[in-house]
Amino acid sequence: MKILVVEDEPQLASSLQRFLEQEGHLVELASKLAMALHMVDNQFDIIILDLNLPDGNGLEVLRKVKNQNVNTGIIIVSARDSLDNKIEGLELGADDYLTKPFQLAELNARLKSIIRRVHFKGDDTIVFNELKIHPDTLKVMVNDETVDLTKREFDLLLYFISNKNRVLTKTGIGEHMSKDFMDYGYTDDFIYTHIKNLKKKLIKAGCGDYIKNIYGVGYRFTDSE
Ligand code: CA
């Protein structure tokens, strides 16, 4: 993937670059808004976007990219106090957001799910044993029977399957899920309830119990013990 990192803190920018390059991506850096606006004339697969930039608001980059009508995945990274900006960013079409400070593993989990979407073309289907997911129609099948999921359960399943065999923290799952509704109203209970309902629906349809609880940490989607 070709990734643009828009970030004015040099240390964070270079640690992101190092990490993403290790993951096999091609990375370019922009430390200022003007620079980023110029660079997005070339297409990137993914943009990691800080909002607080020395010469303006990173949302400008988001606006420009969305006007270009290209299929670029955008993840906002910003400080906890810029909730309004985050909400506006998601309304403008960002794929996800991550609150600073964050773990690189958490960023990677979000990226995996965006890469799924960006890579996704036409009638591609995600298959995991007896489970089939059609991201464009939000359809889920178990052994060729349709499973009715809510939009949020679907999103959760896609997030899990994009990160199979990785441990996902409750905090990360909660933040990822809360992007669909405009507040910080997620709690451990809220996450637990959605995951429980998703598990129940899948198992009832004859699917394996793949969503494993990792006690005190979070969850892992896997077909091994
Ligand atoms: Ca900044």
mmCIF file with all atom_site columns, C-alpha atoms and ligand atoms in Angstrom:
data_model
loop_
_atom_site.group_PDB
_atom_site.id
_atom_site.type_symbol
_atom_site.label_atom_id
_atom_site.label_alt_id
_atom_site.label_comp_id
_atom_site.label_asym_id
_atom_site.label_entity_id
_atom_site.label_seq_id
_atom_site.pdbx_PDB_ins_code
_atom_site.Cartn_x
_atom_site.Cartn_y
_atom_site.Cartn_z
_atom_site.occupancy
_atom_site.B_iso_or_equiv
_atom_site.pdbx_formal_charge
_atom_site.auth_seq_id
_atom_site.auth_comp_id
_atom_site.auth_asym_id
_atom_site.auth_atom_id
_atom_site.pdbx_PDB_model_num
ATOM   1   C  CA . MET A 1 1   ? 0.000   0.000   0.000  1.00 0.00 ? 1   MET A CA 1
ATOM   2   C  CA . LYS A 1 2   ? 1.077   3.545   -0.684 1.00 0.00 ? 2   LYS A CA 1
ATOM   3   C  CA . ILE A 1 3   ? 0.559   5.509   2.502  1.00 0.00 ? 3   ILE A CA 1
ATOM   4   C  CA . LEU A 1 4   ? 0.798   9.232   3.217  1.00 0.00 ? 4   LEU A CA 1
ATOM   5   C  CA . VAL A 1 5   ? 1.461   10.157  6.831  1.00 0.00 ? 5   VAL A CA 1
ATOM   6   C  CA . VAL A 1 6   ? 0.436   13.733  7.615  1.00 0.00 ? 6   VAL A CA 1
ATOM   7   C  CA . GLU A 1 7   ? 1.952   14.489  11.006 1.00 0.00 ? 7   GLU A CA 1
ATOM   8   C  CA . ASP A 1 8   ? 3.910   17.470  12.300 1.00 0.00 ? 8   ASP A CA 1
ATOM   9   C  CA . GLU A 1 9   ? 5.493   15.822  15.333 1.00 0.00 ? 9   GLU A CA 1
ATOM   10  C  CA . PRO A 1 10  ? 8.810   14.597  13.893 1.00 0.00 ? 10  PRO A CA 1
ATOM   11  C  CA . GLN A 1 11  ? 9.268   11.732  16.346 1.00 0.00 ? 11  GLN A CA 1
ATOM   12  C  CA . LEU A 1 12  ? 5.806   10.326  15.846 1.00 0.00 ? 12  LEU A CA 1
ATOM   13  C  CA . ALA A 1 13  ? 6.075   10.787  12.076 1.00 0.00 ? 13  ALA A CA 1
ATOM   14  C  CA . SER A 1 14  ? 9.332   8.887   11.856 1.00 0.00 ? 14  SER A CA 1
ATOM   15  C  CA . SER A 1 15  ? 8.221   6.097   14.173 1.00 0.00 ? 15  SER A CA 1
ATOM   16  C  CA . LEU A 1 16  ? 5.071   5.706   12.053 1.00 0.00 ? 16  LEU A CA 1
ATOM   17  C  CA . GLN A 1 17  ? 7.186   5.642   8.927  1.00 0.00 ? 17  GLN A CA 1
ATOM   18  C  CA . ARG A 1 18  ? 9.535   3.012   10.340 1.00 0.00 ? 18  ARG A CA 1
ATOM   19  C  CA . PHE A 1 19  ? 6.677   0.855   11.538 1.00 0.00 ? 19  PHE A CA 1
ATOM   20  C  CA . LEU A 1 20  ? 4.687   1.056   8.298  1.00 0.00 ? 20  LEU A CA 1
ATOM   21  C  CA . GLU A 1 21  ? 7.747   0.341   6.176  1.00 0.00 ? 21  GLU A CA 1
ATOM   22  C  CA . GLN A 1 22  ? 8.452   -2.734  8.268  1.00 0.00 ? 22  GLN A CA 1
ATOM   23  C  CA . GLU A 1 23  ? 4.899   -3.798  7.489  1.00 0.00 ? 23  GLU A CA 1
ATOM   24  C  CA . GLY A 1 24  ? 5.819   -3.576  3.815  1.00 0.00 ? 24  GLY A CA 1
ATOM   25  C  CA . HIS A 1 25  ? 4.163   -0.280  2.884  1.00 0.00 ? 25  HIS A CA 1
ATOM   26  C  CA . LEU A 1 26  ? 5.527   2.565   0.821  1.00 0.00 ? 26  LEU A CA 1
ATOM   27  C  CA . VAL A 1 27  ? 5.452   5.656   3.031  1.00 0.00 ? 27  VAL A CA 1
ATOM   28  C  CA . GLU A 1 28  ? 5.644   9.379   2.355  1.00 0.00 ? 28  GLU A CA 1
ATOM   29  C  CA . LEU A 1 29  ? 5.580   12.090  5.012  1.00 0.00 ? 29  LEU A CA 1
ATOM   30  C  CA . ALA A 1 30  ? 4.022   15.533  5.095  1.00 0.00 ? 30  ALA A CA 1
ATOM   31  C  CA . SER A 1 31  ? 4.645   17.750  8.118  1.00 0.00 ? 31  SER A CA 1
ATOM   32  C  CA . LYS A 1 32  ? 2.504   20.680  7.017  1.00 0.00 ? 32  LYS A CA 1
ATOM   33  C  CA . LEU A 1 33  ? -0.964  21.182  5.640  1.00 0.00 ? 33  LEU A CA 1
ATOM   34  C  CA . ALA A 1 34  ? 0.216   22.974  2.483  1.00 0.00 ? 34  ALA A CA 1
ATOM   35  C  CA . MET A 1 35  ? 2.625   20.143  1.760  1.00 0.00 ? 35  MET A CA 1
ATOM   36  C  CA . ALA A 1 36  ? -0.051  17.503  2.290  1.00 0.00 ? 36  ALA A CA 1
ATOM   37  C  CA . LEU A 1 37  ? -2.539  19.328  0.039  1.00 0.00 ? 37  LEU A CA 1
ATOM   38  C  CA . HIS A 1 38  ? 0.094   19.389  -2.667 1.00 0.00 ? 38  HIS A CA 1
ATOM   39  C  CA . MET A 1 39  ? 1.067   15.735  -2.225 1.00 0.00 ? 39  MET A CA 1
ATOM   40  C  CA . VAL A 1 40  ? -2.457  14.355  -2.476 1.00 0.00 ? 40  VAL A CA 1
ATOM   41  C  CA . ASP A 1 41  ? -2.505  15.324  -6.140 1.00 0.00 ? 41  ASP A CA 1
ATOM   42  C  CA . ASN A 1 42  ? -0.851  11.930  -6.406 1.00 0.00 ? 42  ASN A CA 1
ATOM   43  C  CA . GLN A 1 43  ? -3.092  9.129   -5.315 1.00 0.00 ? 43  GLN A CA 1
ATOM   44  C  CA . PHE A 1 44  ? -2.461  7.281   -2.066 1.00 0.00 ? 44  PHE A CA 1
ATOM   45  C  CA . ASP A 1 45  ? -4.139  4.098   -0.903 1.00 0.00 ? 45  ASP A CA 1
ATOM   46  C  CA . ILE A 1 46  ? -4.281  5.307   2.661  1.00 0.00 ? 46  ILE A CA 1
ATOM   47  C  CA . ILE A 1 47  ? -3.749  8.620   4.430  1.00 0.00 ? 47  ILE A CA 1
ATOM   48  C  CA . ILE A 1 48  ? -2.978  8.789   8.139  1.00 0.00 ? 48  ILE A CA 1
ATOM   49  C  CA . LEU A 1 49  ? -4.077  12.266  9.025  1.00 0.00 ? 49  LEU A CA 1
ATOM   50  C  CA . ASP A 1 50  ? -3.229  14.438  12.004 1.00 0.00 ? 50  ASP A CA 1
ATOM   51  C  CA . LEU A 1 51  ? -5.697  17.338  12.298 1.00 0.00 ? 51  LEU A CA 1
ATOM   52  C  CA . ASN A 1 52  ? -3.668  19.820  14.319 1.00 0.00 ? 52  ASN A CA 1
ATOM   53  C  CA . LEU A 1 53  ? -1.085  21.054  11.850 1.00 0.00 ? 53  LEU A CA 1
ATOM   54  C  CA . PRO A 1 54  ? 1.099   24.170  12.217 1.00 0.00 ? 54  PRO A CA 1
ATOM   55  C  CA . ASP A 1 55  ? -0.416  25.866  9.161  1.00 0.00 ? 55  ASP A CA 1
ATOM   56  C  CA . GLY A 1 56  ? -4.020  24.746  9.450  1.00 0.00 ? 56  GLY A CA 1
ATOM   57  C  CA . ASN A 1 57  ? -6.551  21.997  9.955  1.00 0.00 ? 57  ASN A CA 1
ATOM   58  C  CA . GLY A 1 58  ? -5.963  18.541  8.476  1.00 0.00 ? 58  GLY A CA 1
ATOM   59  C  CA . LEU A 1 59  ? -9.648  18.354  7.581  1.00 0.00 ? 59  LEU A CA 1
ATOM   60  C  CA . GLU A 1 60  ? -8.722  20.372  4.464  1.00 0.00 ? 60  GLU A CA 1
ATOM   61  C  CA . VAL A 1 61  ? -6.827  17.342  3.209  1.00 0.00 ? 61  VAL A CA 1
ATOM   62  C  CA . LEU A 1 62  ? -9.834  15.136  3.819  1.00 0.00 ? 62  LEU A CA 1
ATOM   63  C  CA . ARG A 1 63  ? -12.087 17.561  1.916  1.00 0.00 ? 63  ARG A CA 1
ATOM   64  C  CA . LYS A 1 64  ? -9.739  17.685  -1.025 1.00 0.00 ? 64  LYS A CA 1
ATOM   65  C  CA . VAL A 1 65  ? -9.319  13.922  -1.251 1.00 0.00 ? 65  VAL A CA 1
ATOM   66  C  CA . LYS A 1 66  ? -13.062 13.325  -0.995 1.00 0.00 ? 66  LYS A CA 1
ATOM   67  C  CA . ASN A 1 67  ? -13.639 15.858  -3.798 1.00 0.00 ? 67  ASN A CA 1
ATOM   68  C  CA . GLN A 1 68  ? -11.227 13.923  -5.993 1.00 0.00 ? 68  GLN A CA 1
ATOM   69  C  CA . ASN A 1 69  ? -13.594 11.029  -5.691 1.00 0.00 ? 69  ASN A CA 1
ATOM   70  C  CA . VAL A 1 70  ? -10.824 8.476   -5.285 1.00 0.00 ? 70  VAL A CA 1
ATOM   71  C  CA . ASN A 1 71  ? -10.966 5.384   -3.172 1.00 0.00 ? 71  ASN A CA 1
ATOM   72  C  CA . THR A 1 72  ? -8.419  6.453   -0.592 1.00 0.00 ? 72  THR A CA 1
ATOM   73  C  CA . GLY A 1 73  ? -8.797  5.172   2.948  1.00 0.00 ? 73  GLY A CA 1
ATOM   74  C  CA . ILE A 1 74  ? -8.376  7.880   5.570  1.00 0.00 ? 74  ILE A CA 1
ATOM   75  C  CA . ILE A 1 75  ? -7.699  7.439   9.247  1.00 0.00 ? 75  ILE A CA 1
ATOM   76  C  CA . ILE A 1 76  ? -7.679  10.476  11.493 1.00 0.00 ? 76  ILE A CA 1
ATOM   77  C  CA . VAL A 1 77  ? -5.261  10.569  14.394 1.00 0.00 ? 77  VAL A CA 1
ATOM   78  C  CA . SER A 1 78  ? -5.822  13.377  16.806 1.00 0.00 ? 78  SER A CA 1
ATOM   79  C  CA . ALA A 1 79  ? -5.713  14.472  20.399 1.00 0.00 ? 79  ALA A CA 1
ATOM   80  C  CA . ARG A 1 80  ? -8.519  13.639  22.758 1.00 0.00 ? 80  ARG A CA 1
ATOM   81  C  CA . ASP A 1 81  ? -9.685  17.251  23.005 1.00 0.00 ? 81  ASP A CA 1
ATOM   82  C  CA . SER A 1 82  ? -10.543 17.620  19.330 1.00 0.00 ? 82  SER A CA 1
ATOM   83  C  CA . LEU A 1 83  ? -13.794 15.674  19.399 1.00 0.00 ? 83  LEU A CA 1
ATOM   84  C  CA . ASP A 1 84  ? -15.646 18.192  17.203 1.00 0.00 ? 84  ASP A CA 1
ATOM   85  C  CA . ASN A 1 85  ? -13.019 17.855  14.502 1.00 0.00 ? 85  ASN A CA 1
ATOM   86  C  CA . LYS A 1 86  ? -13.221 14.108  14.690 1.00 0.00 ? 86  LYS A CA 1
ATOM   87  C  CA . ILE A 1 87  ? -16.963 14.120  14.264 1.00 0.00 ? 87  ILE A CA 1
ATOM   88  C  CA . GLU A 1 88  ? -16.688 16.487  11.337 1.00 0.00 ? 88  GLU A CA 1
ATOM   89  C  CA . GLY A 1 89  ? -13.986 14.289  9.848  1.00 0.00 ? 89  GLY A CA 1
ATOM   90  C  CA . LEU A 1 90  ? -16.145 11.198  10.043 1.00 0.00 ? 90  LEU A CA 1
ATOM   91  C  CA . GLU A 1 91  ? -19.054 13.099  8.517  1.00 0.00 ? 91  GLU A CA 1
ATOM   92  C  CA . LEU A 1 92  ? -16.746 14.131  5.690  1.00 0.00 ? 92  LEU A CA 1
ATOM   93  C  CA . GLY A 1 93  ? -16.021 10.479  5.042  1.00 0.00 ? 93  GLY A CA 1
ATOM   94  C  CA . ALA A 1 94  ? -12.959 9.452   7.034  1.00 0.00 ? 94  ALA A CA 1
ATOM   95  C  CA . ASP A 1 95  ? -12.885 5.696   7.613  1.00 0.00 ? 95  ASP A CA 1
ATOM   96  C  CA . ASP A 1 96  ? -11.828 5.693   11.217 1.00 0.00 ? 96  ASP A CA 1
ATOM   97  C  CA . TYR A 1 97  ? -10.090 7.680   13.903 1.00 0.00 ? 97  TYR A CA 1
ATOM   98  C  CA . LEU A 1 98  ? -7.536  6.967   16.517 1.00 0.00 ? 98  LEU A CA 1
ATOM   99  C  CA . THR A 1 99  ? -7.010  9.012   19.649 1.00 0.00 ? 99  THR A CA 1
ATOM   100 C  CA . LYS A 1 100 ? -3.475  10.048  20.552 1.00 0.00 ? 100 LYS A CA 1
ATOM   101 C  CA . PRO A 1 101 ? -1.470  8.603   22.149 1.00 0.00 ? 101 PRO A CA 1
ATOM   102 C  CA . PHE A 1 102 ? -2.011  5.208   20.571 1.00 0.00 ? 102 PHE A CA 1
ATOM   103 C  CA . GLN A 1 103 ? -0.204  1.896   20.262 1.00 0.00 ? 103 GLN A CA 1
ATOM   104 C  CA . LEU A 1 104 ? 1.215   1.033   16.846 1.00 0.00 ? 104 LEU A CA 1
ATOM   105 C  CA . ALA A 1 105 ? -0.516  -2.340  17.109 1.00 0.00 ? 105 ALA A CA 1
ATOM   106 C  CA . GLU A 1 106 ? -3.835  -0.524  17.430 1.00 0.00 ? 106 GLU A CA 1
ATOM   107 C  CA . LEU A 1 107 ? -3.107  1.596   14.379 1.00 0.00 ? 107 LEU A CA 1
ATOM   108 C  CA . ASN A 1 108 ? -2.253  -1.580  12.516 1.00 0.00 ? 108 ASN A CA 1
ATOM   109 C  CA . ALA A 1 109 ? -5.574  -3.172  13.460 1.00 0.00 ? 109 ALA A CA 1
ATOM   110 C  CA . ARG A 1 110 ? -7.467  -0.169  12.080 1.00 0.00 ? 110 ARG A CA 1
ATOM   111 C  CA . LEU A 1 111 ? -5.349  -0.190  8.933  1.00 0.00 ? 111 LEU A CA 1
ATOM   112 C  CA . LYS A 1 112 ? -6.104  -3.850  8.279  1.00 0.00 ? 112 LYS A CA 1
ATOM   113 C  CA . SER A 1 113 ? -9.789  -3.118  8.190  1.00 0.00 ? 113 SER A CA 1
ATOM   114 C  CA . ILE A 1 114 ? -9.347  -0.088  5.920  1.00 0.00 ? 114 ILE A CA 1
ATOM   115 C  CA . ILE A 1 115 ? -7.075  -2.066  3.605  1.00 0.00 ? 115 ILE A CA 1
ATOM   116 C  CA . ARG A 1 116 ? -9.839  -4.640  3.317  1.00 0.00 ? 116 ARG A CA 1
ATOM   117 C  CA . ARG A 1 117 ? -12.178 -1.941  2.130  1.00 0.00 ? 117 ARG A CA 1
ATOM   118 C  CA . VAL A 1 118 ? -9.742  -0.151  -0.172 1.00 0.00 ? 118 VAL A CA 1
ATOM   119 C  CA . HIS A 1 119 ? -8.617  -3.414  -1.748 1.00 0.00 ? 119 HIS A CA 1
ATOM   120 C  CA . PHE A 1 120 ? -12.126 -4.609  -2.042 1.00 0.00 ? 120 PHE A CA 1
ATOM   121 C  CA . LYS A 1 121 ? -13.421 -4.580  -5.593 1.00 0.00 ? 121 LYS A CA 1
ATOM   122 C  CA . GLY A 1 122 ? -16.662 -5.646  -7.227 1.00 0.00 ? 122 GLY A CA 1
ATOM   123 C  CA . ASP A 1 123 ? -17.875 -9.013  -6.137 1.00 0.00 ? 123 ASP A CA 1
ATOM   124 C  CA . ASP A 1 124 ? -14.986 -10.028 -3.935 1.00 0.00 ? 124 ASP A CA 1
ATOM   125 C  CA . THR A 1 125 ? -16.024 -12.129 -1.012 1.00 0.00 ? 125 THR A CA 1
ATOM   126 C  CA . ILE A 1 126 ? -14.202 -12.707 2.235  1.00 0.00 ? 126 ILE A CA 1
ATOM   127 C  CA . VAL A 1 127 ? -14.222 -16.378 3.110  1.00 0.00 ? 127 VAL A CA 1
ATOM   128 C  CA . PHE A 1 128 ? -13.306 -17.893 6.447  1.00 0.00 ? 128 PHE A CA 1
ATOM   129 C  CA . ASN A 1 129 ? -14.189 -21.580 6.690  1.00 0.00 ? 129 ASN A CA 1
ATOM   130 C  CA . GLU A 1 130 ? -18.016 -21.792 6.557  1.00 0.00 ? 130 GLU A CA 1
ATOM   131 C  CA . LEU A 1 131 ? -18.341 -18.021 6.831  1.00 0.00 ? 131 LEU A CA 1
ATOM   132 C  CA . LYS A 1 132 ? -18.725 -15.782 3.781  1.00 0.00 ? 132 LYS A CA 1
ATOM   133 C  CA . ILE A 1 133 ? -18.876 -12.001 3.884  1.00 0.00 ? 133 ILE A CA 1
ATOM   134 C  CA . HIS A 1 134 ? -19.923 -9.765  1.010  1.00 0.00 ? 134 HIS A CA 1
ATOM   135 C  CA . PRO A 1 135 ? -18.754 -6.282  2.012  1.00 0.00 ? 135 PRO A CA 1
ATOM   136 C  CA . ASP A 1 136 ? -20.574 -4.426  -0.765 1.00 0.00 ? 136 ASP A CA 1
ATOM   137 C  CA . THR A 1 137 ? -24.013 -5.766  0.113  1.00 0.00 ? 137 THR A CA 1
ATOM   138 C  CA . LEU A 1 138 ? -23.314 -6.158  3.861  1.00 0.00 ? 138 LEU A CA 1
ATOM   139 C  CA . LYS A 1 139 ? -24.365 -9.767  3.493  1.00 0.00 ? 139 LYS A CA 1
ATOM   140 C  CA . VAL A 1 140 ? -23.092 -12.585 5.703  1.00 0.00 ? 140 VAL A CA 1
ATOM   141 C  CA . MET A 1 141 ? -23.595 -16.269 4.927  1.00 0.00 ? 141 MET A CA 1
ATOM   142 C  CA . VAL A 1 142 ? -22.884 -19.345 7.007  1.00 0.00 ? 142 VAL A CA 1
ATOM   143 C  CA . ASN A 1 143 ? -22.893 -22.509 4.925  1.00 0.00 ? 143 ASN A CA 1
ATOM   144 C  CA . ASP A 1 144 ? -24.755 -20.528 2.250  1.00 0.00 ? 144 ASP A CA 1
ATOM   145 C  CA . GLU A 1 145 ? -27.539 -19.461 4.626  1.00 0.00 ? 145 GLU A CA 1
ATOM   146 C  CA . THR A 1 146 ? -27.920 -15.727 5.171  1.00 0.00 ? 146 THR A CA 1
ATOM   147 C  CA . VAL A 1 147 ? -27.373 -14.391 8.692  1.00 0.00 ? 147 VAL A CA 1
ATOM   148 C  CA . ASP A 1 148 ? -29.187 -11.168 9.583  1.00 0.00 ? 148 ASP A CA 1
ATOM   149 C  CA . LEU A 1 149 ? -26.798 -8.789  11.267 1.00 0.00 ? 149 LEU A CA 1
ATOM   150 C  CA . THR A 1 150 ? -27.247 -5.178  12.232 1.00 0.00 ? 150 THR A CA 1
ATOM   151 C  CA . LYS A 1 151 ? -24.957 -2.675  10.552 1.00 0.00 ? 151 LYS A CA 1
ATOM   152 C  CA . ARG A 1 152 ? -22.890 -2.459  13.711 1.00 0.00 ? 152 ARG A CA 1
ATOM   153 C  CA . GLU A 1 153 ? -22.584 -6.227  14.070 1.00 0.00 ? 153 GLU A CA 1
ATOM   154 C  CA . PHE A 1 154 ? -21.547 -6.433  10.441 1.00 0.00 ? 154 PHE A CA 1
ATOM   155 C  CA . ASP A 1 155 ? -18.891 -3.780  10.941 1.00 0.00 ? 155 ASP A CA 1
ATOM   156 C  CA . LEU A 1 156 ? -17.664 -5.578  14.032 1.00 0.00 ? 156 LEU A CA 1
ATOM   157 C  CA . LEU A 1 157 ? -17.406 -8.877  12.170 1.00 0.00 ? 157 LEU A CA 1
ATOM   158 C  CA . LEU A 1 158 ? -15.492 -7.225  9.346  1.00 0.00 ? 158 LEU A CA 1
ATOM   159 C  CA . TYR A 1 159 ? -13.153 -5.666  11.893 1.00 0.00 ? 159 TYR A CA 1
ATOM   160 C  CA . PHE A 1 160 ? -12.543 -9.031  13.515 1.00 0.00 ? 160 PHE A CA 1
ATOM   161 C  CA . ILE A 1 161 ? -12.021 -10.913 10.276 1.00 0.00 ? 161 ILE A CA 1
ATOM   162 C  CA . SER A 1 162 ? -9.655  -8.246  8.940  1.00 0.00 ? 162 SER A CA 1
ATOM   163 C  CA . ASN A 1 163 ? -7.585  -8.854  12.058 1.00 0.00 ? 163 ASN A CA 1
ATOM   164 C  CA . LYS A 1 164 ? -7.915  -12.576 12.436 1.00 0.00 ? 164 LYS A CA 1
ATOM   165 C  CA . ASN A 1 165 ? -5.577  -14.218 14.946 1.00 0.00 ? 165 ASN A CA 1
ATOM   166 C  CA . ARG A 1 166 ? -4.701  -10.858 16.480 1.00 0.00 ? 166 ARG A CA 1
ATOM   167 C  CA . VAL A 1 167 ? -5.709  -9.771  19.941 1.00 0.00 ? 167 VAL A CA 1
ATOM   168 C  CA . LEU A 1 168 ? -7.986  -6.737  19.742 1.00 0.00 ? 168 LEU A CA 1
ATOM   169 C  CA . THR A 1 169 ? -8.330  -4.658  22.877 1.00 0.00 ? 169 THR A CA 1
ATOM   170 C  CA . LYS A 1 170 ? -11.696 -3.632  24.241 1.00 0.00 ? 170 LYS A CA 1
ATOM   171 C  CA . THR A 1 171 ? -10.649 0.012   24.083 1.00 0.00 ? 171 THR A CA 1
ATOM   172 C  CA . GLY A 1 172 ? -9.697  -0.268  20.438 1.00 0.00 ? 172 GLY A CA 1
ATOM   173 C  CA . ILE A 1 173 ? -12.884 -2.107  19.507 1.00 0.00 ? 173 ILE A CA 1
ATOM   174 C  CA . GLY A 1 174 ? -14.936 0.472   21.391 1.00 0.00 ? 174 GLY A CA 1
ATOM   175 C  CA . GLU A 1 175 ? -13.272 3.386   19.699 1.00 0.00 ? 175 GLU A CA 1
ATOM   176 C  CA . HIS A 1 176 ? -13.609 1.769   16.292 1.00 0.00 ? 176 HIS A CA 1
ATOM   177 C  CA . MET A 1 177 ? -17.304 1.096   16.893 1.00 0.00 ? 177 MET A CA 1
ATOM   178 C  CA . SER A 1 178 ? -18.069 4.530   18.236 1.00 0.00 ? 178 SER A CA 1
ATOM   179 C  CA . LYS A 1 179 ? -17.098 6.108   14.925 1.00 0.00 ? 179 LYS A CA 1
ATOM   180 C  CA . ASP A 1 180 ? -20.618 5.336   13.727 1.00 0.00 ? 180 ASP A CA 1
ATOM   181 C  CA . PHE A 1 181 ? -22.327 7.393   16.321 1.00 0.00 ? 181 PHE A CA 1
ATOM   182 C  CA . MET A 1 182 ? -21.342 10.763  17.423 1.00 0.00 ? 182 MET A CA 1
ATOM   183 C  CA . ASP A 1 183 ? -20.323 10.463  21.018 1.00 0.00 ? 183 ASP A CA 1
ATOM   184 C  CA . TYR A 1 184 ? -18.089 8.628   23.386 1.00 0.00 ? 184 TYR A CA 1
ATOM   185 C  CA . GLY A 1 185 ? -21.017 6.623   24.680 1.00 0.00 ? 185 GLY A CA 1
ATOM   186 C  CA . TYR A 1 186 ? -19.399 3.220   24.376 1.00 0.00 ? 186 TYR A CA 1
ATOM   187 C  CA . THR A 1 187 ? -18.671 1.241   27.490 1.00 0.00 ? 187 THR A CA 1
ATOM   188 C  CA . ASP A 1 188 ? -17.360 -2.227  28.118 1.00 0.00 ? 188 ASP A CA 1
ATOM   189 C  CA . ASP A 1 189 ? -20.978 -3.330  28.527 1.00 0.00 ? 189 ASP A CA 1
ATOM   190 C  CA . PHE A 1 190 ? -21.928 -1.877  25.185 1.00 0.00 ? 190 PHE A CA 1
ATOM   191 C  CA . ILE A 1 191 ? -19.087 -3.678  23.425 1.00 0.00 ? 191 ILE A CA 1
ATOM   192 C  CA . TYR A 1 192 ? -19.795 -6.874  25.300 1.00 0.00 ? 192 TYR A CA 1
ATOM   193 C  CA . THR A 1 193 ? -23.472 -6.784  24.303 1.00 0.00 ? 193 THR A CA 1
ATOM   194 C  CA . HIS A 1 194 ? -22.749 -6.289  20.614 1.00 0.00 ? 194 HIS A CA 1
ATOM   195 C  CA . ILE A 1 195 ? -20.111 -8.993  20.558 1.00 0.00 ? 195 ILE A CA 1
ATOM   196 C  CA . LYS A 1 196 ? -22.378 -11.364 22.459 1.00 0.00 ? 196 LYS A CA 1
ATOM   197 C  CA . ASN A 1 197 ? -25.213 -10.775 19.971 1.00 0.00 ? 197 ASN A CA 1
ATOM   198 C  CA . LEU A 1 198 ? -22.908 -11.235 17.007 1.00 0.00 ? 198 LEU A CA 1
ATOM   199 C  CA . LYS A 1 199 ? -21.512 -14.473 18.451 1.00 0.00 ? 199 LYS A CA 1
ATOM   200 C  CA . LYS A 1 200 ? -24.991 -15.753 19.198 1.00 0.00 ? 200 LYS A CA 1
ATOM   201 C  CA . LYS A 1 201 ? -26.273 -15.102 15.677 1.00 0.00 ? 201 LYS A CA 1
ATOM   202 C  CA . LEU A 1 202 ? -23.264 -16.731 14.047 1.00 0.00 ? 202 LEU A CA 1
ATOM   203 C  CA . ILE A 1 203 ? -23.308 -19.812 16.253 1.00 0.00 ? 203 ILE A CA 1
ATOM   204 C  CA . LYS A 1 204 ? -27.055 -20.219 15.814 1.00 0.00 ? 204 LYS A CA 1
ATOM   205 C  CA . ALA A 1 205 ? -26.503 -20.231 12.044 1.00 0.00 ? 205 ALA A CA 1
ATOM   206 C  CA . GLY A 1 206 ? -24.013 -23.080 12.443 1.00 0.00 ? 206 GLY A CA 1
ATOM   207 C  CA . CYS A 1 207 ? -20.814 -21.090 12.453 1.00 0.00 ? 207 CYS A CA 1
ATOM   208 C  CA . GLY A 1 208 ? -17.859 -22.018 14.653 1.00 0.00 ? 208 GLY A CA 1
ATOM   209 C  CA . ASP A 1 209 ? -17.322 -20.001 17.819 1.00 0.00 ? 209 ASP A CA 1
ATOM   210 C  CA . TYR A 1 210 ? -14.450 -17.936 16.453 1.00 0.00 ? 210 TYR A CA 1
ATOM   211 C  CA . ILE A 1 211 ? -14.677 -14.840 18.635 1.00 0.00 ? 211 ILE A CA 1
ATOM   212 C  CA . LYS A 1 212 ? -12.631 -15.764 21.660 1.00 0.00 ? 212 LYS A CA 1
ATOM   213 C  CA . ASN A 1 213 ? -12.579 -13.725 24.822 1.00 0.00 ? 213 ASN A CA 1
ATOM   214 C  CA . ILE A 1 214 ? -9.047  -13.003 26.022 1.00 0.00 ? 214 ILE A CA 1
ATOM   215 C  CA . TYR A 1 215 ? -9.634  -12.452 29.696 1.00 0.00 ? 215 TYR A CA 1
ATOM   216 C  CA . GLY A 1 216 ? -8.882  -8.934  30.894 1.00 0.00 ? 216 GLY A CA 1
ATOM   217 C  CA . VAL A 1 217 ? -7.599  -7.813  27.496 1.00 0.00 ? 217 VAL A CA 1
ATOM   218 C  CA . GLY A 1 218 ? -10.125 -8.121  24.711 1.00 0.00 ? 218 GLY A CA 1
ATOM   219 C  CA . TYR A 1 219 ? -10.951 -10.537 21.930 1.00 0.00 ? 219 TYR A CA 1
ATOM   220 C  CA . ARG A 1 220 ? -9.390  -12.595 19.192 1.00 0.00 ? 220 ARG A CA 1
ATOM   221 C  CA . PHE A 1 221 ? -11.030 -13.934 16.041 1.00 0.00 ? 221 PHE A CA 1
ATOM   222 C  CA . THR A 1 222 ? -9.513  -17.331 15.354 1.00 0.00 ? 222 THR A CA 1
ATOM   223 C  CA . ASP A 1 223 ? -10.361 -20.916 14.507 1.00 0.00 ? 223 ASP A CA 1
ATOM   224 C  CA . SER A 1 224 ? -7.530  -22.299 16.612 1.00 0.00 ? 224 SER A CA 1
ATOM   225 C  CA . GLU A 1 225 ? -7.677  -22.653 20.361 1.00 0.00 ? 225 GLU A CA 1
HETATM 226 CA CA . CA  B 2 .   ? -0.162  17.836  15.331 1.00 0.00 ? 1   CA  B CA 1
#
